[in-house]
Amino acid sequence: MADPSSGQAPAQDARSRAAAIVARMTLDEKIQLIHGLFPPMAKGKTQNELIPSAGHIDGIPHLGVPLIRESDASLGVANQVEQRKGDVATALPSSLATAASFDPAIARAGGAMIGAEARAKRFSVLLAGGVNLTRDPWNGRNFEYLGEDPLLSGTMAGAHIAGVQSNRIVSTIKHFALNSQETGRTVADARIDEAALRMSDLLAFEIAIETGKPGSVMCAYNKVNGDWACENAHLLSDVLKRDWGYRGWVMSDWGAVHSSAKAANAGLDQESGQELDQAIYFADALKADIAAGRVPMARLDDMVTRYLTGLIETGAYDAPASAAQPIPYDAHAEVAQRAAEAGIVLLKNDGDLLPLARTAKRIVLIGGHADVGVLSGGGSSQVRSVGGAPVEIPLTHGAASSFARVTWHASSPLLAIRAAMPQAQVTWIDGHDSAAAAAAAKAADVAIIFATQWTTEAQDVPDLSLPDHQNDLIAAVAAAQPKTIAVMETGGPVLMPWRAAVPAILQAWYPGQRGGLAIANILTGRVNPSGRLPITFPASTAQAPRAAPVGFDQLTAVEAQAAADPAHAGDHQLASFPIDYTEGADVGYRWYEKTHAAPLFPFGHGLSYTRFAYRIPVVTGGAKLSISFDVVNTGRVAGSDVPQVYVAREGSSAPMRLAAFRRVTLKPGEATRVTLVAEPRILADYDTALPGWRVAGGRYRVALAHDAQDRSVILTTTVDAATMKP
Ligand code: BGC
């Protein structure tokens, strides 16, 4: 059932209504709706205005089918490489930062904000809802996803999607499935065991689809177990449509279609950005398949019906985004700032160095272009932000592709810290010269280093080290100034060889268009840090399931060949290769527990300027596992905490899994009783023979924890055996 408060129509009504509209269509009208244009390459293919963006599907006016414009929107209405000159939008922090809030309300507010701006810019379908689990810390797109845990990722993605769709427009969920690295994303074959897939990446999608009810699912570039994701009958028809009862439409990723009949019969409903495929598959080719009986007409009808169902259910059909509207950018900037403040993680704070003492007179900021702004991630999610012209600064290492520009949102930490600490002299130096930086640090009362790591769609990071000479710089500064604070603006985890020497470390991710302000508020204690890591920070690359992006060396060789032979650059293509996800469902922190590896910082970790205690925990079992406990703010300032519940069957060698969490905000001295119920599919294993979920039953260990490694409070209870349909 659709949520009545969302204004969405109940699914059955939407489907019957869609089917009735399809029944009035000619064959050509049906075909017209199942392939979309890529506006930058589609000049002359439509009479309608093409807004430079990701997608465009003409409507059918005499039947009331609206024209649909699609935009990327993971972090805001995207405007990659400024294809719409001067068109700004509110830029949220990275999705990983939002995930670090562990707060679905923050994710929902971000989605609602983006959806409102998209509607006001005439977009009705947003390519948002990225929920691929982080399997490898060097994935170039980790910043666009929600971390490594299926429950956290699924919950946050669902909330984000529901927020977008509260504007009566569609959000996708993407990229279905296992697009877990960018290296070779269009040729790689992601291989994994069925049960493990159901219990990890697919579970994140399943939870997000249940809670967010996205109108559309975007299938991925890569192959999954031998078949392209966009012509994978098992994923699209068996799992998504049969087992999960999904009623919306499956759209392809841009350039991810490889066939007409096979893809249509497997369950792909719409070819996106058709100009990017080798051929346009879902127009004349599909028409020929239908004429020849290779694709049943009933399947075509289902494809169109699903498209219209997604539009009708979300409200986009009846209220198409056709008129530009003013946007309350100031109010939206607050949404971005709140998300950044809730997602920044205080990793380390020895001797309570933070918040900055009011007595600090000379503060030197070093590096990271902190005079200018805060870094953002690259690729199709790139937003041209509000609040001052974004600054593009080329990398000094490696090559940024023409696909993406390295962009700083104009929210200067330097100006924000100056404004927050008028009594202090706050200066900035670029950090290019480590010796000069160390001298400046020594002469100051406190040094704050801004470390940056740019990551982007379409490229993995080759390793987890901070690029350039930043590690040396941090070590040199920390050696000169004991009060050194590192502020990390990174896509995901990086190694910190200097960790022992730096007393305070703040993980700021890509903090969005109000990032400078958010960082200043946390450093100065106006805001109490409350983010928790949604992703494990490894102590070394060797701890990760794979030590490097699979295929990275082949890709480097192919790129070198193409560069050496520019006349035939296109002949040098990366060949398909397998990626074996042998860690299975033991992704992220579960992998670290299984391999007894001590990470740099565990999943779920995050400090506060206050302290929280858990008291009087009571666990009950039976048909469901629930735990009640008091959370007490035992410190002197208000703050937010995220109690986490991890479970495992007693006697099983499987690592503990996050089964529930809740963000709570408490005044000093305040206590609140919290009850958390374990997600049943986390207690279960997927049983392919059943098929479905099977809770083994018996004694379960329950950890009430501050992070994934914390085992200070362990209780046990007996849970009933049970099975659940897939
Ligand atoms: C990305 C998608 C994006 C699409 C349209 C693809 O390259 O993988 O996430 O939505 O382009 O821009």
mmCIF file of C-alpha atoms in Angstrom, residues 605-723:
data_model
loop_
_atom_site.group_PDB
_atom_site.id
_atom_site.type_symbol
_atom_site.label_atom_id
_atom_site.label_comp_id
_atom_site.label_asym_id
_atom_site.label_seq_id
_atom_site.Cartn_x
_atom_site.Cartn_y
_atom_site.Cartn_z
ATOM 1 C CA HIS A 605 32.472 4.892 15.439
ATOM 2 C CA GLY A 606 32.122 8.567 16.226
ATOM 3 C CA LEU A 607 32.903 10.741 19.242
ATOM 4 C CA SER A 608 30.990 13.592 20.846
ATOM 5 C CA TYR A 609 31.762 16.534 23.123
ATOM 6 C CA THR A 610 29.591 14.757 25.681
ATOM 7 C CA ARG A 611 29.405 11.105 26.788
ATOM 8 C CA PHE A 612 26.555 8.613 26.586
ATOM 9 C CA ALA A 613 25.888 5.570 28.738
ATOM 10 C CA TYR A 614 23.467 2.683 28.171
ATOM 11 C CA ARG A 615 21.672 1.431 31.258
ATOM 12 C CA ILE A 616 19.230 -1.296 32.271
ATOM 13 C CA PRO A 617 19.183 -3.172 28.959
ATOM 14 C CA VAL A 618 16.441 -5.771 28.662
ATOM 15 C CA VAL A 619 16.271 -8.085 25.689
ATOM 16 C CA THR A 620 13.300 -10.196 24.686
ATOM 17 C CA GLY A 621 13.109 -12.942 22.094
ATOM 18 C CA GLY A 622 10.397 -15.197 20.711
ATOM 19 C CA ALA A 623 8.823 -14.209 17.401
ATOM 20 C CA LYS A 624 10.861 -11.017 17.314
ATOM 21 C CA LEU A 625 14.000 -9.860 19.017
ATOM 22 C CA SER A 626 13.758 -6.556 20.795
ATOM 23 C CA ILE A 627 15.905 -4.677 23.225
ATOM 24 C CA SER A 628 15.022 -1.799 25.532
ATOM 25 C CA PHE A 629 17.545 0.357 27.345
ATOM 26 C CA ASP A 630 18.120 3.819 28.744
ATOM 27 C CA VAL A 631 20.432 6.175 26.884
ATOM 28 C CA VAL A 632 21.860 8.749 29.280
ATOM 29 C CA ASN A 633 23.770 11.879 28.399
ATOM 30 C CA THR A 634 26.308 11.838 31.210
ATOM 31 C CA GLY A 635 28.262 14.877 30.034
ATOM 32 C CA ARG A 636 27.849 18.612 30.227
ATOM 33 C CA VAL A 637 26.538 19.533 26.779
ATOM 34 C CA ALA A 638 23.588 18.481 24.669
ATOM 35 C CA GLY A 639 24.329 15.965 21.963
ATOM 36 C CA SER A 640 23.122 13.134 19.758
ATOM 37 C CA ASP A 641 24.048 9.500 20.056
ATOM 38 C CA VAL A 642 23.459 6.459 17.879
ATOM 39 C CA PRO A 643 23.051 3.269 19.910
ATOM 40 C CA GLN A 644 23.595 0.259 17.666
ATOM 41 C CA VAL A 645 22.410 -3.325 18.079
ATOM 42 C CA TYR A 646 24.453 -6.150 16.563
ATOM 43 C CA VAL A 647 23.286 -9.758 16.558
ATOM 44 C CA ALA A 648 24.599 -13.239 15.814
ATOM 45 C CA ARG A 649 23.393 -16.745 16.528
ATOM 46 C CA GLU A 650 25.234 -18.292 19.443
ATOM 47 C CA GLY A 651 27.772 -20.851 18.333
ATOM 48 C CA SER A 652 27.758 -19.594 14.756
ATOM 49 C CA SER A 653 31.033 -18.430 13.279
ATOM 50 C CA ALA A 654 29.259 -15.703 11.295
ATOM 51 C CA PRO A 655 30.186 -12.149 12.257
ATOM 52 C CA MET A 656 27.687 -9.997 14.132
ATOM 53 C CA ARG A 657 25.330 -7.905 11.997
ATOM 54 C CA LEU A 658 23.741 -4.528 12.594
ATOM 55 C CA ALA A 659 20.077 -5.317 13.300
ATOM 56 C CA ALA A 660 18.811 -1.945 14.548
ATOM 57 C CA PHE A 661 19.958 1.580 15.350
ATOM 58 C CA ARG A 662 18.419 4.857 16.453
ATOM 59 C CA ARG A 663 19.694 8.402 16.653
ATOM 60 C CA VAL A 664 18.657 10.141 19.877
ATOM 61 C CA THR A 665 19.258 13.720 21.031
ATOM 62 C CA LEU A 666 19.602 14.425 24.735
ATOM 63 C CA LYS A 667 20.240 17.422 26.963
ATOM 64 C CA PRO A 668 22.996 17.124 29.586
ATOM 65 C CA GLY A 669 21.875 14.718 32.286
ATOM 66 C CA GLU A 670 18.822 13.655 30.301
ATOM 67 C CA ALA A 671 17.880 9.992 29.835
ATOM 68 C CA THR A 672 15.461 8.321 27.477
ATOM 69 C CA ARG A 673 14.241 4.751 27.196
ATOM 70 C CA VAL A 674 14.729 3.342 23.709
ATOM 71 C CA THR A 675 13.249 0.135 22.309
ATOM 72 C CA LEU A 676 14.758 -1.316 19.151
ATOM 73 C CA VAL A 677 13.438 -4.302 17.216
ATOM 74 C CA ALA A 678 15.876 -6.356 15.152
ATOM 75 C CA GLU A 679 15.201 -6.434 11.412
ATOM 76 C CA PRO A 680 14.073 -10.072 10.906
ATOM 77 C CA ARG A 681 16.092 -10.526 7.692
ATOM 78 C CA ILE A 682 19.232 -9.611 9.593
ATOM 79 C CA LEU A 683 18.530 -12.409 12.077
ATOM 80 C CA ALA A 684 17.946 -14.764 9.144
ATOM 81 C CA ASP A 685 20.051 -16.317 6.442
ATOM 82 C CA TYR A 686 18.854 -16.571 2.874
ATOM 83 C CA ASP A 687 18.103 -20.151 1.941
ATOM 84 C CA THR A 688 18.097 -20.733 -1.826
ATOM 85 C CA ALA A 689 16.483 -24.155 -1.385
ATOM 86 C CA LEU A 690 13.459 -22.738 0.428
ATOM 87 C CA PRO A 691 13.641 -20.235 -1.300
ATOM 88 C CA GLY A 692 13.406 -17.463 1.259
ATOM 89 C CA TRP A 693 14.706 -16.256 4.587
ATOM 90 C CA ARG A 694 15.249 -18.709 7.389
ATOM 91 C CA VAL A 695 15.717 -17.725 11.021
ATOM 92 C CA ALA A 696 17.479 -20.723 12.505
ATOM 93 C CA GLY A 697 16.054 -20.089 15.958
ATOM 94 C CA GLY A 698 17.852 -20.714 19.249
ATOM 95 C CA ARG A 699 20.061 -18.503 21.390
ATOM 96 C CA TYR A 700 21.211 -15.218 19.908
ATOM 97 C CA ARG A 701 23.931 -12.897 21.132
ATOM 98 C CA VAL A 702 22.925 -9.263 21.180
ATOM 99 C CA ALA A 703 25.485 -6.482 21.499
ATOM 100 C CA LEU A 704 24.255 -3.052 22.541
ATOM 101 C CA ALA A 705 27.114 -1.042 21.167
ATOM 102 C CA HIS A 706 28.700 2.299 20.360
ATOM 103 C CA ASP A 707 30.319 0.849 17.235
ATOM 104 C CA ALA A 708 30.769 -2.430 15.352
ATOM 105 C CA GLN A 709 33.676 -3.539 17.561
ATOM 106 C CA ASP A 710 32.170 -2.661 20.917
ATOM 107 C CA ARG A 711 31.243 -5.786 22.854
ATOM 108 C CA SER A 712 30.967 -4.213 26.289
ATOM 109 C CA VAL A 713 27.252 -4.983 26.670
ATOM 110 C CA ILE A 714 26.300 -8.469 25.470
ATOM 111 C CA LEU A 715 22.985 -10.099 26.230
ATOM 112 C CA THR A 716 21.405 -13.294 24.977
ATOM 113 C CA THR A 717 17.890 -14.374 24.199
ATOM 114 C CA THR A 718 16.056 -17.187 22.466
ATOM 115 C CA VAL A 719 14.496 -16.503 19.098
ATOM 116 C CA ASP A 720 11.869 -18.709 17.425
ATOM 117 C CA ALA A 721 12.739 -20.496 14.217
ATOM 118 C CA ALA A 722 10.892 -18.959 11.290
ATOM 119 C CA THR A 723 10.842 -18.699 7.533
#
